[in-house]
Short mmCIF file of C-alpha atoms in Angstrom, two decimals:
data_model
loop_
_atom_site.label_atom_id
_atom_site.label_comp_id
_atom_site.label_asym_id
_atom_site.label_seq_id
_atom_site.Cartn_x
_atom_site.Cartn_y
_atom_site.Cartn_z
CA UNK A 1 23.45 176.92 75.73
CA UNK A 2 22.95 173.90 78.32
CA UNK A 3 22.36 170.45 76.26
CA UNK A 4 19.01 169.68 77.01
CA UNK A 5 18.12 166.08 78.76
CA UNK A 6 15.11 164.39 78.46
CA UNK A 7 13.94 161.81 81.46
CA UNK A 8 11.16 159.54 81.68
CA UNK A 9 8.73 160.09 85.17
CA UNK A 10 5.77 158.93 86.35
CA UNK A 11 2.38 160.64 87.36
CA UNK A 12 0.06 158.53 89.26
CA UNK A 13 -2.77 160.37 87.31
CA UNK A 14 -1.78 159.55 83.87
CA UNK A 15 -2.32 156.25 82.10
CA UNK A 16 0.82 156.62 80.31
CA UNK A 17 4.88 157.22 80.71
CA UNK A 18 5.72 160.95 80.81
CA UNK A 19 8.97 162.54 79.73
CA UNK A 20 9.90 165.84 80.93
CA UNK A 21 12.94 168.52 80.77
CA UNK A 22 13.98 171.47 81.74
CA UNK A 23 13.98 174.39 79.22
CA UNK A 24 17.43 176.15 79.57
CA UNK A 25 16.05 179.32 78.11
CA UNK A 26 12.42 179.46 80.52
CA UNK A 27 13.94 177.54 83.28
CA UNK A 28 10.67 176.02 83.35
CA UNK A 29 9.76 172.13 83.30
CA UNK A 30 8.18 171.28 79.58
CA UNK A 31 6.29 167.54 80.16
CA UNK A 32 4.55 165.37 76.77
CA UNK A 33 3.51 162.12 77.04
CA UNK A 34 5.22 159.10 75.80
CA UNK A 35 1.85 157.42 74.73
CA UNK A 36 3.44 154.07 76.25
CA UNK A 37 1.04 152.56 78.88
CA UNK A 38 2.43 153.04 82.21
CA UNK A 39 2.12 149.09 83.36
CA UNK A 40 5.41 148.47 85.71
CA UNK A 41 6.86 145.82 83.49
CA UNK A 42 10.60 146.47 82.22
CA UNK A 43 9.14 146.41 78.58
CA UNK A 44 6.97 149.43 78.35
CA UNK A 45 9.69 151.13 80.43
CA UNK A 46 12.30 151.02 77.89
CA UNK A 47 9.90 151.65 74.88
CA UNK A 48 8.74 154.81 76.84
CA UNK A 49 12.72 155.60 77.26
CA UNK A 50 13.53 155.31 73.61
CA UNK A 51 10.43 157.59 72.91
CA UNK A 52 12.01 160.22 75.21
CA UNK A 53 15.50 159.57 73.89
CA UNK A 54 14.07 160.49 70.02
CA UNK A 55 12.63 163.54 71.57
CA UNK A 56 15.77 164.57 73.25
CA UNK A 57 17.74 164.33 70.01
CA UNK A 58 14.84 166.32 68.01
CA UNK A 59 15.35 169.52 70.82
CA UNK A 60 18.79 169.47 70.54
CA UNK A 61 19.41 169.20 66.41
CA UNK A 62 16.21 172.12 66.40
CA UNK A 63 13.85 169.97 64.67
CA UNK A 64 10.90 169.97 67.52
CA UNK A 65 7.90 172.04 67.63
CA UNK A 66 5.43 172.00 69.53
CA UNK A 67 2.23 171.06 67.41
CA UNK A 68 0.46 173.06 68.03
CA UNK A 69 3.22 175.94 65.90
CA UNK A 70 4.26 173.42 63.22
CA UNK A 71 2.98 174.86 60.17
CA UNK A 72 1.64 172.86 56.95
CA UNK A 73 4.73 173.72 54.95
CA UNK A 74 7.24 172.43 57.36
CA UNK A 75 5.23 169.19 57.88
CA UNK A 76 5.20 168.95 53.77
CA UNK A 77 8.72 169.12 53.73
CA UNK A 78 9.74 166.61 56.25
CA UNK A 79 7.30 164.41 54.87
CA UNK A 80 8.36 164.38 50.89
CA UNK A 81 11.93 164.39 52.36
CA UNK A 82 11.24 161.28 55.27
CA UNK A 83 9.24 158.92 53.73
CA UNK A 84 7.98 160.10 49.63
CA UNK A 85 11.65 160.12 49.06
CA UNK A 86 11.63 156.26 49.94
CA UNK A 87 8.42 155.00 47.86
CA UNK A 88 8.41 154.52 43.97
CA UNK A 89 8.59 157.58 41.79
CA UNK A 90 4.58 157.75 40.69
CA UNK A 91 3.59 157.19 44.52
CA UNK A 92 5.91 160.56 45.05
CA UNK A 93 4.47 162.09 42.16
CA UNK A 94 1.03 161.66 43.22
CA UNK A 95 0.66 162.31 46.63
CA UNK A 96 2.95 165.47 46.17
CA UNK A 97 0.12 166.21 43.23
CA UNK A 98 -2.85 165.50 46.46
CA UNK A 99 -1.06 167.92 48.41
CA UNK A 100 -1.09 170.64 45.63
CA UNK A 101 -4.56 170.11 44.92
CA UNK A 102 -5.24 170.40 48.77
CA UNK A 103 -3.26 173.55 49.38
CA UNK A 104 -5.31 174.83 46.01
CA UNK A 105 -8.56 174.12 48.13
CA UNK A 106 -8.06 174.55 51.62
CA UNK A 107 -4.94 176.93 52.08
CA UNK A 108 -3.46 175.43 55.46
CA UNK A 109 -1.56 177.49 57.29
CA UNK A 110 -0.93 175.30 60.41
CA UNK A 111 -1.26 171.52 60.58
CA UNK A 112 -3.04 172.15 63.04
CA UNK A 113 -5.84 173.61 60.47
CA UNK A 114 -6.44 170.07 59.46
CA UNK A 115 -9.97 169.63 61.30
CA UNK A 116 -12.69 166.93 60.32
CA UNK A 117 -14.32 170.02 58.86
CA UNK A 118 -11.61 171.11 56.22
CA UNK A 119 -11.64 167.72 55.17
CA UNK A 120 -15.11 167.18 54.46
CA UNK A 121 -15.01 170.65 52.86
CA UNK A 122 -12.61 169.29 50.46
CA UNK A 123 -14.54 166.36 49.76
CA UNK A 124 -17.35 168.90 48.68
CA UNK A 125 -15.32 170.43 46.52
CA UNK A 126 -13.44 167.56 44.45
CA UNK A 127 -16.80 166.71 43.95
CA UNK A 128 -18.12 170.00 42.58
CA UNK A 129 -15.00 169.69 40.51
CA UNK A 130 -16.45 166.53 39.30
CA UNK A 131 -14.36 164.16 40.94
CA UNK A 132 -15.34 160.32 41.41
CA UNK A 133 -16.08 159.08 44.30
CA UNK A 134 -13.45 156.58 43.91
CA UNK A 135 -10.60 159.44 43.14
CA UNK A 136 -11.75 161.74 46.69
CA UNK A 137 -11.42 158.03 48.95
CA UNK A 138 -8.09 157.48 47.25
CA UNK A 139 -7.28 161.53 48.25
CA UNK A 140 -8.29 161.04 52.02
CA UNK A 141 -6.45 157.53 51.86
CA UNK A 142 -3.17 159.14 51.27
CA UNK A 143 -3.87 162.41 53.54
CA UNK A 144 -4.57 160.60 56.65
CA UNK A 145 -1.58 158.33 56.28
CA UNK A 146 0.41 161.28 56.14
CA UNK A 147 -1.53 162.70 59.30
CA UNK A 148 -1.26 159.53 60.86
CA UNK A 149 2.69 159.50 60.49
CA UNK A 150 2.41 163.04 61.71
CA UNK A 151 1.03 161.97 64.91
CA UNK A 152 3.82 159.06 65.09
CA UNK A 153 6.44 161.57 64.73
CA UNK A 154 5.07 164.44 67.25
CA UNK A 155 3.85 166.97 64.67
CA UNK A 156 -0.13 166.73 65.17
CA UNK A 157 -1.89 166.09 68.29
CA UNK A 158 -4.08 163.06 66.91
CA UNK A 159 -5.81 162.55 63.63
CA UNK A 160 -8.71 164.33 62.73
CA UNK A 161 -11.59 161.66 62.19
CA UNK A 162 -12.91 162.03 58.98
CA UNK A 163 -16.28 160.67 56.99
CA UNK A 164 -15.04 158.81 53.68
CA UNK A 165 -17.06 158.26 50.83
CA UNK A 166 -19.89 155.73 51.37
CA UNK A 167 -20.37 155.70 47.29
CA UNK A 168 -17.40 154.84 46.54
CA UNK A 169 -17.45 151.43 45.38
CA UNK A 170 -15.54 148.68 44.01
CA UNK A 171 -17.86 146.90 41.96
CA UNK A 172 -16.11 146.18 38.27
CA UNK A 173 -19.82 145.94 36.33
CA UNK A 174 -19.59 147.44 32.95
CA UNK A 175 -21.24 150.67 33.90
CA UNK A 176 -19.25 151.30 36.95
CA UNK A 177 -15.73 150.96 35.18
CA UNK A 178 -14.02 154.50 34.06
CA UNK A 179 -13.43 152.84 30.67
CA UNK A 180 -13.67 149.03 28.86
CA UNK A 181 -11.63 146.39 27.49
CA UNK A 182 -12.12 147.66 22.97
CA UNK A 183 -12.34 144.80 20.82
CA UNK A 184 -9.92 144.15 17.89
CA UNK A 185 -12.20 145.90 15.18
CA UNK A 186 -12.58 148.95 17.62
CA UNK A 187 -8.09 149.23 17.30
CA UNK A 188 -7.81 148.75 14.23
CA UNK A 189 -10.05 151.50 13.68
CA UNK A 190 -8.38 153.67 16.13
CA UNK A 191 -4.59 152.80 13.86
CA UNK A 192 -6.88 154.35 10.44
CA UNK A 193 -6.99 157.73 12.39
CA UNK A 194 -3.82 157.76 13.44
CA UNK A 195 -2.42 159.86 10.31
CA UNK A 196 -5.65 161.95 10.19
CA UNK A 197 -5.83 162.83 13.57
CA UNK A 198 -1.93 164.04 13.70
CA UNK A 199 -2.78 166.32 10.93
CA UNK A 200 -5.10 168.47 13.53
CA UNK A 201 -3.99 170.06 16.79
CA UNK A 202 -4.58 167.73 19.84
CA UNK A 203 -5.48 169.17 23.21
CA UNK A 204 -7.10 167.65 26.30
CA UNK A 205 -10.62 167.27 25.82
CA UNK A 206 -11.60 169.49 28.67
CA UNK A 207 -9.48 172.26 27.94
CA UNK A 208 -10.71 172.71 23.98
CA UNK A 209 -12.03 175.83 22.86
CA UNK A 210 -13.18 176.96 19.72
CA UNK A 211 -10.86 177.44 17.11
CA UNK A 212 -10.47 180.65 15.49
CA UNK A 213 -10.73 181.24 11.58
CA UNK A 214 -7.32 180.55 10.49
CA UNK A 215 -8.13 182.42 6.90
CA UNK A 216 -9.05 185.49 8.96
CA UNK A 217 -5.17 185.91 10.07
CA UNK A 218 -3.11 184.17 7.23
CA UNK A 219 -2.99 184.28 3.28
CA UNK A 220 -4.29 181.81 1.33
CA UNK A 221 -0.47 180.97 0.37
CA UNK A 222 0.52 180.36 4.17
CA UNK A 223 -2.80 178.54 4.86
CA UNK A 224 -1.62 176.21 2.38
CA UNK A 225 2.21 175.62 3.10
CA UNK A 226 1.05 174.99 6.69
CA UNK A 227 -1.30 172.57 5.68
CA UNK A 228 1.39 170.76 3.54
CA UNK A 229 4.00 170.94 6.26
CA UNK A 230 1.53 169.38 8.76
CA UNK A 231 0.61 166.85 6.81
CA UNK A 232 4.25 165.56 5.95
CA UNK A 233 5.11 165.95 9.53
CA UNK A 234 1.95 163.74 9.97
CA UNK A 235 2.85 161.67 7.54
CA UNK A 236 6.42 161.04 9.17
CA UNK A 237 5.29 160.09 12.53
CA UNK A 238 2.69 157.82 11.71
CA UNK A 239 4.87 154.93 11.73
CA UNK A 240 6.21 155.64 15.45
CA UNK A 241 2.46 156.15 16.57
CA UNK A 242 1.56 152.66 14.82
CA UNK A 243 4.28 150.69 16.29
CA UNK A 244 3.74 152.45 19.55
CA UNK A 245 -0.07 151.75 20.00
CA UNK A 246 0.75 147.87 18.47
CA UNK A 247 2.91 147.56 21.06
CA UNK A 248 0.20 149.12 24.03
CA UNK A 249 -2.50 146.24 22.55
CA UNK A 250 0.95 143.46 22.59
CA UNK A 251 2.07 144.25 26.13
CA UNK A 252 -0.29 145.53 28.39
CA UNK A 253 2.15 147.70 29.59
CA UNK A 254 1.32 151.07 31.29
CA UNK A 255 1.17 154.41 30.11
CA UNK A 256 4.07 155.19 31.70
CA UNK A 257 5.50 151.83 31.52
CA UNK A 258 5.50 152.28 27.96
CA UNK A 259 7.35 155.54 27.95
CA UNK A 260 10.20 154.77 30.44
CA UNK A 261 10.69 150.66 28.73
CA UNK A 262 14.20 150.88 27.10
CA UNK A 263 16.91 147.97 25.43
CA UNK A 264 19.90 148.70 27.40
CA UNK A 265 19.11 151.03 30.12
CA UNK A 266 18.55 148.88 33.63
CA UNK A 267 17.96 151.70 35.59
CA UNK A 268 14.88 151.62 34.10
CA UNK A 269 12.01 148.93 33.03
CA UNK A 270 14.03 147.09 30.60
CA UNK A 271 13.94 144.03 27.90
CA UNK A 272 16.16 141.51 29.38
CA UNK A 273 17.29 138.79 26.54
CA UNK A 274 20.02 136.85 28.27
CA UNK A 275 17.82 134.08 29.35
CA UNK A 276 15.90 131.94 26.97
CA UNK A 277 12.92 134.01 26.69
CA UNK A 278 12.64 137.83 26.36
CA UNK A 279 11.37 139.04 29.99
CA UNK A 280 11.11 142.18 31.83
CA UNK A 281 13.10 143.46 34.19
CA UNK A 282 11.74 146.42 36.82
CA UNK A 283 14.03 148.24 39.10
CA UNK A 284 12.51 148.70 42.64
CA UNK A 285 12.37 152.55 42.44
CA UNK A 286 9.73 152.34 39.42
CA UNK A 287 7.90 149.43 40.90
CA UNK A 288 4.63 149.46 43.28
CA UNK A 289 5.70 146.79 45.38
CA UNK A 290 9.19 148.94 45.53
CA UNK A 291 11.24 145.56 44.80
CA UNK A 292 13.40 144.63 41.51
CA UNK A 293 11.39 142.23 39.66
CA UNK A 294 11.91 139.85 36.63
CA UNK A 295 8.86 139.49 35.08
CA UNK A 296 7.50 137.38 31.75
CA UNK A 297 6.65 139.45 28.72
CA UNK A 298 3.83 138.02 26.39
CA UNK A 299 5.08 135.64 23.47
CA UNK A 300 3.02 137.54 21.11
CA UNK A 301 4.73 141.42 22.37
CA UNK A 302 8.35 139.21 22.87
CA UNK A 303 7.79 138.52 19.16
CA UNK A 304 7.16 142.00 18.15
CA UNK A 305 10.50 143.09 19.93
CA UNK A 306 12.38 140.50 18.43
CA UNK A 307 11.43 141.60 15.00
CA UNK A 308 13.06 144.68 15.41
CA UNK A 309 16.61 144.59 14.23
CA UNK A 310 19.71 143.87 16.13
CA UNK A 311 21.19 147.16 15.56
CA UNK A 312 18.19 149.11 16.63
CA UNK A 313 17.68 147.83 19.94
CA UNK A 314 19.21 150.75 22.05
CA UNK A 315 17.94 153.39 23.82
CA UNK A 316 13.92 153.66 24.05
CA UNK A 317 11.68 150.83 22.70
CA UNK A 318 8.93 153.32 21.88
CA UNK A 319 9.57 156.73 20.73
CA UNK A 320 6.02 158.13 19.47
CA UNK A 321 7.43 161.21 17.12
CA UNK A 322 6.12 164.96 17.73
CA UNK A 323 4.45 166.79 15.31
CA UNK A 324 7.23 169.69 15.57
CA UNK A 325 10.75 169.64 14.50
CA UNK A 326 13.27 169.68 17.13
CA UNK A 327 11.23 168.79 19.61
CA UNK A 328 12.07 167.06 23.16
CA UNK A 329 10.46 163.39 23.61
CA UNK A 330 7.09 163.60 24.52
CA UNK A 331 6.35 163.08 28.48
CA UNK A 332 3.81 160.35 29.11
CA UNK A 333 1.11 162.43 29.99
CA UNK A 334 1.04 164.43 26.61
CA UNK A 335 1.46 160.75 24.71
CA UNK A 336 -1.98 159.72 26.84
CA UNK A 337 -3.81 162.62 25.39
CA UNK A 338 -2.79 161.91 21.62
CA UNK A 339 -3.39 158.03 22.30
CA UNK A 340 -7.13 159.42 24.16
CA UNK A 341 -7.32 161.50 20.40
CA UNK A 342 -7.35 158.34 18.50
CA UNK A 343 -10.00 156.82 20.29
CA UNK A 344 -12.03 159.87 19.74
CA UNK A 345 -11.52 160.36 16.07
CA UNK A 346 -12.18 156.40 15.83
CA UNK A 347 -15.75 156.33 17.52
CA UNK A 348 -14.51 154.13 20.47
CA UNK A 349 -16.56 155.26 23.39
CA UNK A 350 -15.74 153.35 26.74
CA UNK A 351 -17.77 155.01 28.84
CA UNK A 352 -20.91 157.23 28.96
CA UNK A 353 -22.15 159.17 31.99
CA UNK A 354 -26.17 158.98 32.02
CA UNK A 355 -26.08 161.82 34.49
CA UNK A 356 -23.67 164.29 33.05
CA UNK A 357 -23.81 162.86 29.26
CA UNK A 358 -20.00 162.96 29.05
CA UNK A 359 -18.33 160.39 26.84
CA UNK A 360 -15.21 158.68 27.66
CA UNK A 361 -13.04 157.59 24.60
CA UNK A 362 -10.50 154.83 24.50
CA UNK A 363 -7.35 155.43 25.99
CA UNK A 364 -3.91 153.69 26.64
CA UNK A 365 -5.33 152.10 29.88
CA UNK A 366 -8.17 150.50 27.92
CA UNK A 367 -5.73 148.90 25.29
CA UNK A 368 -4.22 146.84 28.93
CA UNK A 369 -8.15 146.29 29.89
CA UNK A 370 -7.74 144.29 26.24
CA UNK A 371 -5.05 142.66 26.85
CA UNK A 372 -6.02 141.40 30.52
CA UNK A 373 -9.05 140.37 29.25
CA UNK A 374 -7.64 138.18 26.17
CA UNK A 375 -4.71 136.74 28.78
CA UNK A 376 -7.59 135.74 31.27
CA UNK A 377 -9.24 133.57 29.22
CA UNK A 378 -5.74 131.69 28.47
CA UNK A 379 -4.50 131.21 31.61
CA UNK A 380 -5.06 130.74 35.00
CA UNK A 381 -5.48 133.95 37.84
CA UNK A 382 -2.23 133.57 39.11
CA UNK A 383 -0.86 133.54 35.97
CA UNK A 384 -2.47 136.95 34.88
CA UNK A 385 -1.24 138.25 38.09
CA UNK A 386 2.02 138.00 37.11
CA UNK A 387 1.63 138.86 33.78
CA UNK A 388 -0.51 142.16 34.64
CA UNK A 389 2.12 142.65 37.42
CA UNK A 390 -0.54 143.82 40.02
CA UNK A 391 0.55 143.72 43.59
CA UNK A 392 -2.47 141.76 44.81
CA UNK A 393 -4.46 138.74 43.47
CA UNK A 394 -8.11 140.84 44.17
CA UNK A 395 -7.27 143.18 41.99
CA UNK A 396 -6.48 140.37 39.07
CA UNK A 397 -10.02 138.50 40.11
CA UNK A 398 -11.96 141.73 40.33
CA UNK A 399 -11.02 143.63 37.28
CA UNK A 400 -10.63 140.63 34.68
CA UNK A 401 -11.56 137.26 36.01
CA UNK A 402 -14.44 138.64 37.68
CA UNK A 403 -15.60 140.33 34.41
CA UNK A 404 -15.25 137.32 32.27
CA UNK A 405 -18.18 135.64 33.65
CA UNK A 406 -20.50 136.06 30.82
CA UNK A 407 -17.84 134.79 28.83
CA UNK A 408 -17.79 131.72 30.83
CA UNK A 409 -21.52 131.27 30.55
CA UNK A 410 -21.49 131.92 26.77
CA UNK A 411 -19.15 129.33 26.80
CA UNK A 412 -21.44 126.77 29.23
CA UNK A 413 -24.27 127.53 27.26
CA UNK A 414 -22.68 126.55 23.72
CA UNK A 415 -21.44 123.28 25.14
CA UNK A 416 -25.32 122.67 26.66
CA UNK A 417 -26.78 123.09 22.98
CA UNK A 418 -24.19 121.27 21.45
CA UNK A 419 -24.73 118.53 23.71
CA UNK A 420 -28.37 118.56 22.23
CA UNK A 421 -29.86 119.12 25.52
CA UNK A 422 -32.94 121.14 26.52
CA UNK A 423 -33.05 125.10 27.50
CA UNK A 424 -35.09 124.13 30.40
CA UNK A 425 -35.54 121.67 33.10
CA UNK A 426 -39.48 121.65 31.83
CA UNK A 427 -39.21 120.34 28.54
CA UNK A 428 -36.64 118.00 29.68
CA UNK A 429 -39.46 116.35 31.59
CA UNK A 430 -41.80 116.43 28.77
CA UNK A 431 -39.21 114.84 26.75
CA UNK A 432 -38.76 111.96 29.69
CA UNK A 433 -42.43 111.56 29.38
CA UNK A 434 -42.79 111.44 26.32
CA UNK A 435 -39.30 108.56 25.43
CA UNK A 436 -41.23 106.18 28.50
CA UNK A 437 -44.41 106.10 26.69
CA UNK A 438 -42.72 104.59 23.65
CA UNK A 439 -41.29 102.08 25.28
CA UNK A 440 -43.33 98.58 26.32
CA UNK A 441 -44.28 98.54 30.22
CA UNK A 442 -43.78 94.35 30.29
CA UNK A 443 -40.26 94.77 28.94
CA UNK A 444 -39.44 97.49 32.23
CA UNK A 445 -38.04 95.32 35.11
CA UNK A 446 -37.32 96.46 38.66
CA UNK A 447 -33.73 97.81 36.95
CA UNK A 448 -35.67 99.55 34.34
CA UNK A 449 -37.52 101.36 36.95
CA UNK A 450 -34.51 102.31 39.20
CA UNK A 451 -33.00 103.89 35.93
#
């Protein structure tokens, strides 16, 4: 077949750059625009050429359609492949997880099918499904970048406009928060369940059901040797689960943070101890900011590590034990829903829904609330930044500093009384009053009266 050739031309109707070929099947003329603003100057001329140049090589490898045709599976696929492959691992993970839930609701068959009104049809739904507002702006965020890079790359027309969530806000007041920093009291209540709770099955709060009779199906004998095997397997892990959930409170590490942090393995987060201080080392394909990073571990969690034998320090740092023999290490996830069971059997509630009544118990994430929260009142914002390893200094000042202004007060208000000062500007007066009618008027010269 003849090699196709793309040109730039010129229409003295369009605003912008054309480019234009000749379709050796059709033998007729196929234009698209460059979207480069036709203005004469050499600059936008060569911009508008490279343009046409990318589209010639996309005809002849195969890879153009018109958008029209390009369906939502082949734009999924030269998306995860173009630029998810390039981003950390959980920003893969969960946009690929967006799309699933988005094919589950909307079924596209072409890209195309991506109108303002499928989208705000989703956003009824993730809310029927219960869905914060927060969670469905955080699902169009990541949708219309990957329209918007469809557009870039030829694939969709233009971007359908789209009404985001006006509720969904980013105030960090107590009952706005999906959970709370617990206190120490509130974990060491949640490490006193820890045996009890692994002697019970532990599923995901929203998918319980009732449990059937057990003695309905087994002997009293097998009831019993269950019971007992359970209980030693309990028993066994206890210890893992312990130093596990010490370390969450230590480190302020993240769920899956925790899970992947290792002694030896840099491929992964890892404990570096050449320097002088223990500190934490990130490769750029599990970071957010996609960079490798040396970071500062807190002395108290440095400590804990260090206490842990020379010999032992290979492989995984925390390995929370299952509850079955011969079983595969747990994945994060499953570890967040036995952490989520302590909290429960504990009493820790973090958060309570006034419309819905649904309780929210203490998780991993709200044992790093407790840390942050501790660490800001130690040392300064930019400090925690680092520490809390968040890309951006507003979300350090709006999640923890922010919060810890009742903490300042308390602390304002202590030194006030202990200064032996008044609670209010009116009986400070009175008090003024009263400490100038003690003292003799012929003894108050024109310095006593300026003071």
């Amino acid at each position: 077949m003849e090699e196709i050739h793309v040109k730039v031309v010129e229409f003295s109707d369009r605003k912008c750059y054309q480019m234009q070929y000749v379709d050796p099947l059709t033998d007729r003329k196929k234009t698209r625009s460059t979207k480069v603003e036709r203005t004469g100057r050499k600059r936008e001329r060569t911009e508008a050429e490279r343009v046409a140049a990318k589209w010639e090589a996309e005809l002849r490898e195969g890879r153009y359609k018109a958008p029209s045709l390009v369906t939502w599976a082949e734009f999924r696929l030269r998306y995860e492949d173009e630029v998810l492959s390039s981003l950390a691992d959980n920003t893969g993970r969960k946009v690929s997880g967006i799309f699933n839930v988005f094919e589950d609701i909307v079924n596209p068959t072409r890209l195309r099918d991506l109108t303002p009104g499928r989208l705000c049809y989703y956003q009824q739904r993730l809310r029927e499904k219960g869905r914060s507002e927060s969670t469905i702006e955080g699902h169009l965020a990541h949708l219309i970048s990957a329209l918007n890079w469809a557009v870039k790359m030829g694939l969709l027309a233009s971007t359908p406009s789209v009404k985001k969530p006006k509720r969904a806000k980013k105030a960090t007041k107590g009952g706005k928060m999906k959970g709370r920093p617990i206190t120490l009291e509130e974990f060491e209540r949640m490490l006193g369940k820890i045996e009890k709770t692994l002697c019970h099955p532990i599923r995901p709060q929203a998918r319980r059901e009732k449990p059937a009779n057990p003695r309905r199906i087994l002997g009293e004998k097998a009831i019993l040797d269950r019971e007992r095997r359970q209980q030693e397997l309990a028993e066994a892990a206890t210890p893992s689960w312990r130093h596990y959930l010490q370390g969450l409170w230590l480190s302020g590490l993240r769920l899956e943070e925790s899970m992947e942090l290792t002694w030896d393995d840099h491929s992964r987060l890892c404990i570096d101890l050449s320097g002088e201080h223990p500190m934490l080392s990130i490769p750029a394909e599990l970071e957010k900011g996609h960079r490798d990073r040396l970071l500062p571990l807190a002395p108290e969690f440095a400590e804990f590590l260090l206490a842990t034998p020379q010999a032992d320090r290979t492989g995984y740092v925390f390995n929370p034990m299952s509850r079955r023999k011969y079983a595969p290490r747990l994945k994060a996830h499953r570890v967040g829903e036995v952490v989520a069971a302590f909290g429960e059997a504990a009493g820790v509630k973090v958060h309570h829904d006034q419309k819905s009544g649904s309780v929210k118990y203490a998780s991993a994430h709200d044992l790093r609330r407790s840390f942050g929260e501790r660490w800001a009142n130690r040392i300064m914002p930019i400090d925690l930044m680092i520490l809390m390893r968040h890309e951006s200094m507003d979300t350090t000042l709006r999640f923890y500093v922010g919060r810890n202004a009742q903490n300042t007060a308390k602390t304002l208000w202590d030194a006030h009384k202990s200064a032996g000062l008044s609670n209010t500007l009116g009986n400070r007066a009175a008090e003024l009053e009263s400490a100038q009618k003690k003292v003799p008027t012929q003894n108050l010269g024109a310095s006593g009266l300026m003071q």
